[in-house]
PDB file of C-alpha atoms in Angstrom:
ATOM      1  CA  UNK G  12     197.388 181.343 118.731  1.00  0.00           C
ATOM      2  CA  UNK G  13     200.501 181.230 117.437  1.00  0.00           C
ATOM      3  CA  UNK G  14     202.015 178.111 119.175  1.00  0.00           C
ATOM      4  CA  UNK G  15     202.459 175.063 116.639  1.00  0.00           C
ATOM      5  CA  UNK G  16     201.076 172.770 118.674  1.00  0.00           C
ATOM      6  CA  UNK G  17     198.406 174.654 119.628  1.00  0.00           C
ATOM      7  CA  UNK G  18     197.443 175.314 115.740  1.00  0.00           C
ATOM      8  CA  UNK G  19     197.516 171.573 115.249  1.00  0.00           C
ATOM      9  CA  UNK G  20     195.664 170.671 117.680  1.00  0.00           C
ATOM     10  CA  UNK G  21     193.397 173.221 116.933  1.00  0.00           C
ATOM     11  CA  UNK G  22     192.550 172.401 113.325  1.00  0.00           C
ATOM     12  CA  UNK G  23     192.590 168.231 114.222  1.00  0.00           C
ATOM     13  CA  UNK G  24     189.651 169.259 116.612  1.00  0.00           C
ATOM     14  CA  UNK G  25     187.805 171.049 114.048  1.00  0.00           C
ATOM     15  CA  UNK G  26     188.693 168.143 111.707  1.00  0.00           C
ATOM     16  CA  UNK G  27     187.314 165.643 114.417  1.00  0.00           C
ATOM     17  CA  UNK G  28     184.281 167.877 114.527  1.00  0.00           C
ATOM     18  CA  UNK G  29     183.930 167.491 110.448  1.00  0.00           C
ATOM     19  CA  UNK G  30     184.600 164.251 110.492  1.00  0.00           C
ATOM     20  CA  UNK G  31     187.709 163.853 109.420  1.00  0.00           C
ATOM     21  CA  UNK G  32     190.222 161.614 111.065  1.00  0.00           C
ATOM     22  CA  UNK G  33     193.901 162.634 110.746  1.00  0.00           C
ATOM     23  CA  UNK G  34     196.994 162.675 112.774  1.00  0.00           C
ATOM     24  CA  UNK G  35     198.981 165.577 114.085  1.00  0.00           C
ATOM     25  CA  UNK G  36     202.787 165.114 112.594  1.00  0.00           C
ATOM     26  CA  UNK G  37     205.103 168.304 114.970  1.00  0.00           C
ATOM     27  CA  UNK G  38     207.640 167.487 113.034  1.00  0.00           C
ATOM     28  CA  UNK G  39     207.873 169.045 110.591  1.00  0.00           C
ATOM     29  CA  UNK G  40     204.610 170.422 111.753  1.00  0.00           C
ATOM     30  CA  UNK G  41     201.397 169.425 110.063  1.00  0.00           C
ATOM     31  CA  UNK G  42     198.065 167.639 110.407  1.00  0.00           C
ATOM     32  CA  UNK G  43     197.794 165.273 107.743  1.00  0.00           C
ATOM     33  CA  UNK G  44     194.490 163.166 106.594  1.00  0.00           C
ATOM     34  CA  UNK G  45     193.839 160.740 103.519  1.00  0.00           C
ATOM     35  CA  UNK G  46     190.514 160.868 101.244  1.00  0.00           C
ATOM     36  CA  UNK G  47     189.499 158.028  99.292  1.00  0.00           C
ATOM     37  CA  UNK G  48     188.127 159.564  95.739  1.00  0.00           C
ATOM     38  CA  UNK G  49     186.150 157.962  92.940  1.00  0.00           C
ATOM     39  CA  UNK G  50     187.981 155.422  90.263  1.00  0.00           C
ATOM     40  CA  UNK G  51     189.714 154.090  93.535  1.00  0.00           C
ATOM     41  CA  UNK G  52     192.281 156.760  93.694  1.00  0.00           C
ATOM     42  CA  UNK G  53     193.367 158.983  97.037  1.00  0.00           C
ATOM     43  CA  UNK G  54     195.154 162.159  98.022  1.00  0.00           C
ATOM     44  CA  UNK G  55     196.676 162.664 100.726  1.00  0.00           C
ATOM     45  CA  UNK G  56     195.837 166.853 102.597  1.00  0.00           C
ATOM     46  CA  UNK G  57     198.010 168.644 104.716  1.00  0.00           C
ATOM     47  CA  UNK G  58     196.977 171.079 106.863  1.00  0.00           C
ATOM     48  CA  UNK G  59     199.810 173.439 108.858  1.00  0.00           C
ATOM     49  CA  UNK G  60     200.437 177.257 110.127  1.00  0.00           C
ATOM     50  CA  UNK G  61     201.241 179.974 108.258  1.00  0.00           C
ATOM     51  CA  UNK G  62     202.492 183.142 109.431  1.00  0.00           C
ATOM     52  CA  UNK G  63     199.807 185.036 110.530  1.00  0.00           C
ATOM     53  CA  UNK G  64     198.746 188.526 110.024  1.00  0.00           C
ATOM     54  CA  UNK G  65     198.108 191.092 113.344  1.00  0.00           C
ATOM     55  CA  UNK G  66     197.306 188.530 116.261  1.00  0.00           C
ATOM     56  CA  UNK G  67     195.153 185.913 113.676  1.00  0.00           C
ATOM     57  CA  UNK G  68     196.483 182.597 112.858  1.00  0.00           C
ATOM     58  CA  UNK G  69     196.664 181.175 109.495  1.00  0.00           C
ATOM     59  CA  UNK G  70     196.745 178.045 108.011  1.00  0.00           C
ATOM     60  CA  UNK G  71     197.526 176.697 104.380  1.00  0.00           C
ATOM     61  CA  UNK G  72     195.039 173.271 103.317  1.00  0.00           C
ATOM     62  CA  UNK G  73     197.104 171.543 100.741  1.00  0.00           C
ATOM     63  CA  UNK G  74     197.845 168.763  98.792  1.00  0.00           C
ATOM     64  CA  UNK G  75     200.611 167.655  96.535  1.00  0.00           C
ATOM     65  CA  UNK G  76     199.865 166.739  93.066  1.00  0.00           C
ATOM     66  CA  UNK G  77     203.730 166.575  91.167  1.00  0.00           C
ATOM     67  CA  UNK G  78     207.139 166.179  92.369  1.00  0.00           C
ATOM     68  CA  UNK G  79     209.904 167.738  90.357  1.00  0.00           C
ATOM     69  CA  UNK G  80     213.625 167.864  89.750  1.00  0.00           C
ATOM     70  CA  UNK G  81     215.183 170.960  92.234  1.00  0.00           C
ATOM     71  CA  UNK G  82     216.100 173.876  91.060  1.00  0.00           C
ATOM     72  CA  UNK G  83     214.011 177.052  89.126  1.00  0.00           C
ATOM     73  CA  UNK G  84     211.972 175.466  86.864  1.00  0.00           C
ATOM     74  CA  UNK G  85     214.043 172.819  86.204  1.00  0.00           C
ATOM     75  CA  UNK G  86     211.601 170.098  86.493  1.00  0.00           C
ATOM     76  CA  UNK G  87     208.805 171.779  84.854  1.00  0.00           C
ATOM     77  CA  UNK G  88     208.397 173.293  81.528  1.00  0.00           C
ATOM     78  CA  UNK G  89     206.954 176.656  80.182  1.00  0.00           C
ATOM     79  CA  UNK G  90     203.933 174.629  79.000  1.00  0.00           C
ATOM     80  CA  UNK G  91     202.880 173.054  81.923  1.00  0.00           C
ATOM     81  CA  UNK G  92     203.206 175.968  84.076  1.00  0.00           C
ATOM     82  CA  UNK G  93     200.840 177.595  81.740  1.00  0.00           C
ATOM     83  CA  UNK G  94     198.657 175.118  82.263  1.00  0.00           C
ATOM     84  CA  UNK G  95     198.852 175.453  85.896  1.00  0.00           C
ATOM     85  CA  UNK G  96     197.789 179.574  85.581  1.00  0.00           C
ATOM     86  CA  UNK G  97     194.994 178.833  83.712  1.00  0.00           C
ATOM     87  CA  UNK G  98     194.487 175.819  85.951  1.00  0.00           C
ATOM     88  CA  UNK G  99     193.785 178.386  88.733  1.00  0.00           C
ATOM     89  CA  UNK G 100     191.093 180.734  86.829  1.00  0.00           C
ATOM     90  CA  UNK G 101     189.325 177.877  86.321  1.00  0.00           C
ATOM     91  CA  UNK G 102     189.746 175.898  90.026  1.00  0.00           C
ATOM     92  CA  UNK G 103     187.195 177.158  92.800  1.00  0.00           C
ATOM     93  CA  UNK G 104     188.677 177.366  96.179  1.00  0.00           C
ATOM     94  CA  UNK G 105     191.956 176.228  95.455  1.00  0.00           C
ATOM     95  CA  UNK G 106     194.815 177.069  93.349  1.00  0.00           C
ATOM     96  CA  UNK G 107     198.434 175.989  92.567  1.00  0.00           C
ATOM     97  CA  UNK G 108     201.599 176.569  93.490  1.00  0.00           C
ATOM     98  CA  UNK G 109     205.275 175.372  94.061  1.00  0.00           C
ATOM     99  CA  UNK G 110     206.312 174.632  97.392  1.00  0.00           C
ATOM    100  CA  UNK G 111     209.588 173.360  98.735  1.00  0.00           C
ATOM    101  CA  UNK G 112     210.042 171.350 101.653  1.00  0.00           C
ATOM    102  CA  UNK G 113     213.738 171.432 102.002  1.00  0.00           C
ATOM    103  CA  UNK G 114     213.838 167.892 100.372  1.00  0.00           C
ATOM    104  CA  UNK G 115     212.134 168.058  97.139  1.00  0.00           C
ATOM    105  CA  UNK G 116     209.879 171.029  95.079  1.00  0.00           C
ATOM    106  CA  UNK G 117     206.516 169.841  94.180  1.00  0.00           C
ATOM    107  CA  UNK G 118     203.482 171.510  92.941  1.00  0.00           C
ATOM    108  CA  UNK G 119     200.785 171.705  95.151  1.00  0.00           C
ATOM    109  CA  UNK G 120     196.781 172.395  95.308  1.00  0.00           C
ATOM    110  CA  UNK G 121     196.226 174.825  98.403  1.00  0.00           C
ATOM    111  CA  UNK G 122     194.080 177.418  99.725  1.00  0.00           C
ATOM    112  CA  UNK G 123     194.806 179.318 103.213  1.00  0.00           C
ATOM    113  CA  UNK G 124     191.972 180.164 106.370  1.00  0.00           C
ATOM    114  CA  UNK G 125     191.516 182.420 109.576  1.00  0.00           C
ATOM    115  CA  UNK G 126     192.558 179.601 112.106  1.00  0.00           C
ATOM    116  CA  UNK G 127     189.593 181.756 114.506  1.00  0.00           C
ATOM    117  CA  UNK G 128     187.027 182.074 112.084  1.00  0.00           C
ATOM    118  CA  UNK G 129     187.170 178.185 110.643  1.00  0.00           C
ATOM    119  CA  UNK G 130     184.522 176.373 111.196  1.00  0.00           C
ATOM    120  CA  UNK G 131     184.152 172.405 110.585  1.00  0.00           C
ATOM    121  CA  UNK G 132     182.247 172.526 106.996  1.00  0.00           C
ATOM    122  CA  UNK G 133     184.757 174.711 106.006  1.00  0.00           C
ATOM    123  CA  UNK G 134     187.763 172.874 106.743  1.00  0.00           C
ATOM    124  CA  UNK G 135     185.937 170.126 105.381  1.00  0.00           C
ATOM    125  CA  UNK G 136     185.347 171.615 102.157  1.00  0.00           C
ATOM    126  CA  UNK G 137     188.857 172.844 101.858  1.00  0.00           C
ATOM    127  CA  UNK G 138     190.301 169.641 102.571  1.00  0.00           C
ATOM    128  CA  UNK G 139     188.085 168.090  99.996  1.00  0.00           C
ATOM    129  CA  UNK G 140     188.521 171.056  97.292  1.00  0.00           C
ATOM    130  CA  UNK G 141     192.198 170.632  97.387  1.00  0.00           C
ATOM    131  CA  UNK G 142     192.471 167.167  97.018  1.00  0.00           C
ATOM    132  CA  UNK G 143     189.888 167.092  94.734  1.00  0.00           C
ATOM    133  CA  UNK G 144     192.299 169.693  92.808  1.00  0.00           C
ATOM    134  CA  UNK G 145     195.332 167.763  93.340  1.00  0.00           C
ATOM    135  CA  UNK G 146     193.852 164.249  92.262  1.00  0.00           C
ATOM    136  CA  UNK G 147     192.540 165.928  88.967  1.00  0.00           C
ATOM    137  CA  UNK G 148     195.870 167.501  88.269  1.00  0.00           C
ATOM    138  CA  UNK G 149     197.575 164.058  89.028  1.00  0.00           C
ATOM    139  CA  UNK G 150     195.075 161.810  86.786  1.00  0.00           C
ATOM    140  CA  UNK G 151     195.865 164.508  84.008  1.00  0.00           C
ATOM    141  CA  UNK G 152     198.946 163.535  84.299  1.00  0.00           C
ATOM    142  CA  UNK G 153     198.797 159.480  84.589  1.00  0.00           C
ATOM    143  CA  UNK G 154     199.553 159.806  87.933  1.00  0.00           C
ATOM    144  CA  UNK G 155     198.194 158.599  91.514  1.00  0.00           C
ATOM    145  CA  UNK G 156     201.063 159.268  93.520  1.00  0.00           C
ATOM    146  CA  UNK G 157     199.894 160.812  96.748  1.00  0.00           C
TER     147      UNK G 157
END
């Protein structure tokens, strides 16, 4: 299953079947869904393929929690990615990590799945686990930004 549109529309019926209403984005390639969290703040979760291993699919459930400047650690200081290590002992079924998007580096909460093996609870959960991760991070912070 290694088609992208084939993933997406994969994990937005086993999102439907959780329900959880999203929208399929091709480009640049991701199913995206919003969750409305206590203290009237929300995180946006993005779901999308990641290369697989053998003939399974993967996926990577995250959510951005920080936006920073580009370049190595530019943006962030030794401090606060200390915080973020010890951040993922302590976070259950998530953890964090830099991404880049071509546009801008954020940090983000994620956690990767089997695309065969996933069933609806579990996507649930991990959609809820990472922006449940993401929204804590973010409130840490001061922030509500995504």
């Amino acid at each position: 299953m290694s088609n992208l549109n084939t993933v997406l529309q994969r994990v937005a019926d086993i999102a439907k079947q959780a329900g959880i209403s999203g929208d399929i984005h091709p480009q640049p390639g991701y199913f995206v869904a919003g969750f409305e969290l206590p203290e009237q703040r929300s995180q946006i979760v993005y779901v999308r393929p990641k290369a697989g291993v053998e003939d399974h699919s993967l996926i990577t459930v995250f959510s951005p929690c920080h936006v920073f400047k580009r370049g190595f650690l530019s943006g962030i200081g030794k401090s606060q990615c200390i915080e973020l290590l010890q951040l993922n002992e302590k976070q259950p079924f998530a953890r964090f990590g830099m991404w880049d998007d071509g546009k801008e580096q954020m940090i983000v909460a994620s956690v990767d799945h089997l695309l065969e093996t996933l069933d609806p609870s579990e996507l649930r959960s991990a959609m809820w686990y990472v922006a449940m991760a993401a929204d804590q991070y973010e409130k840490q912070h001061g922030k509500d930004d995504f």
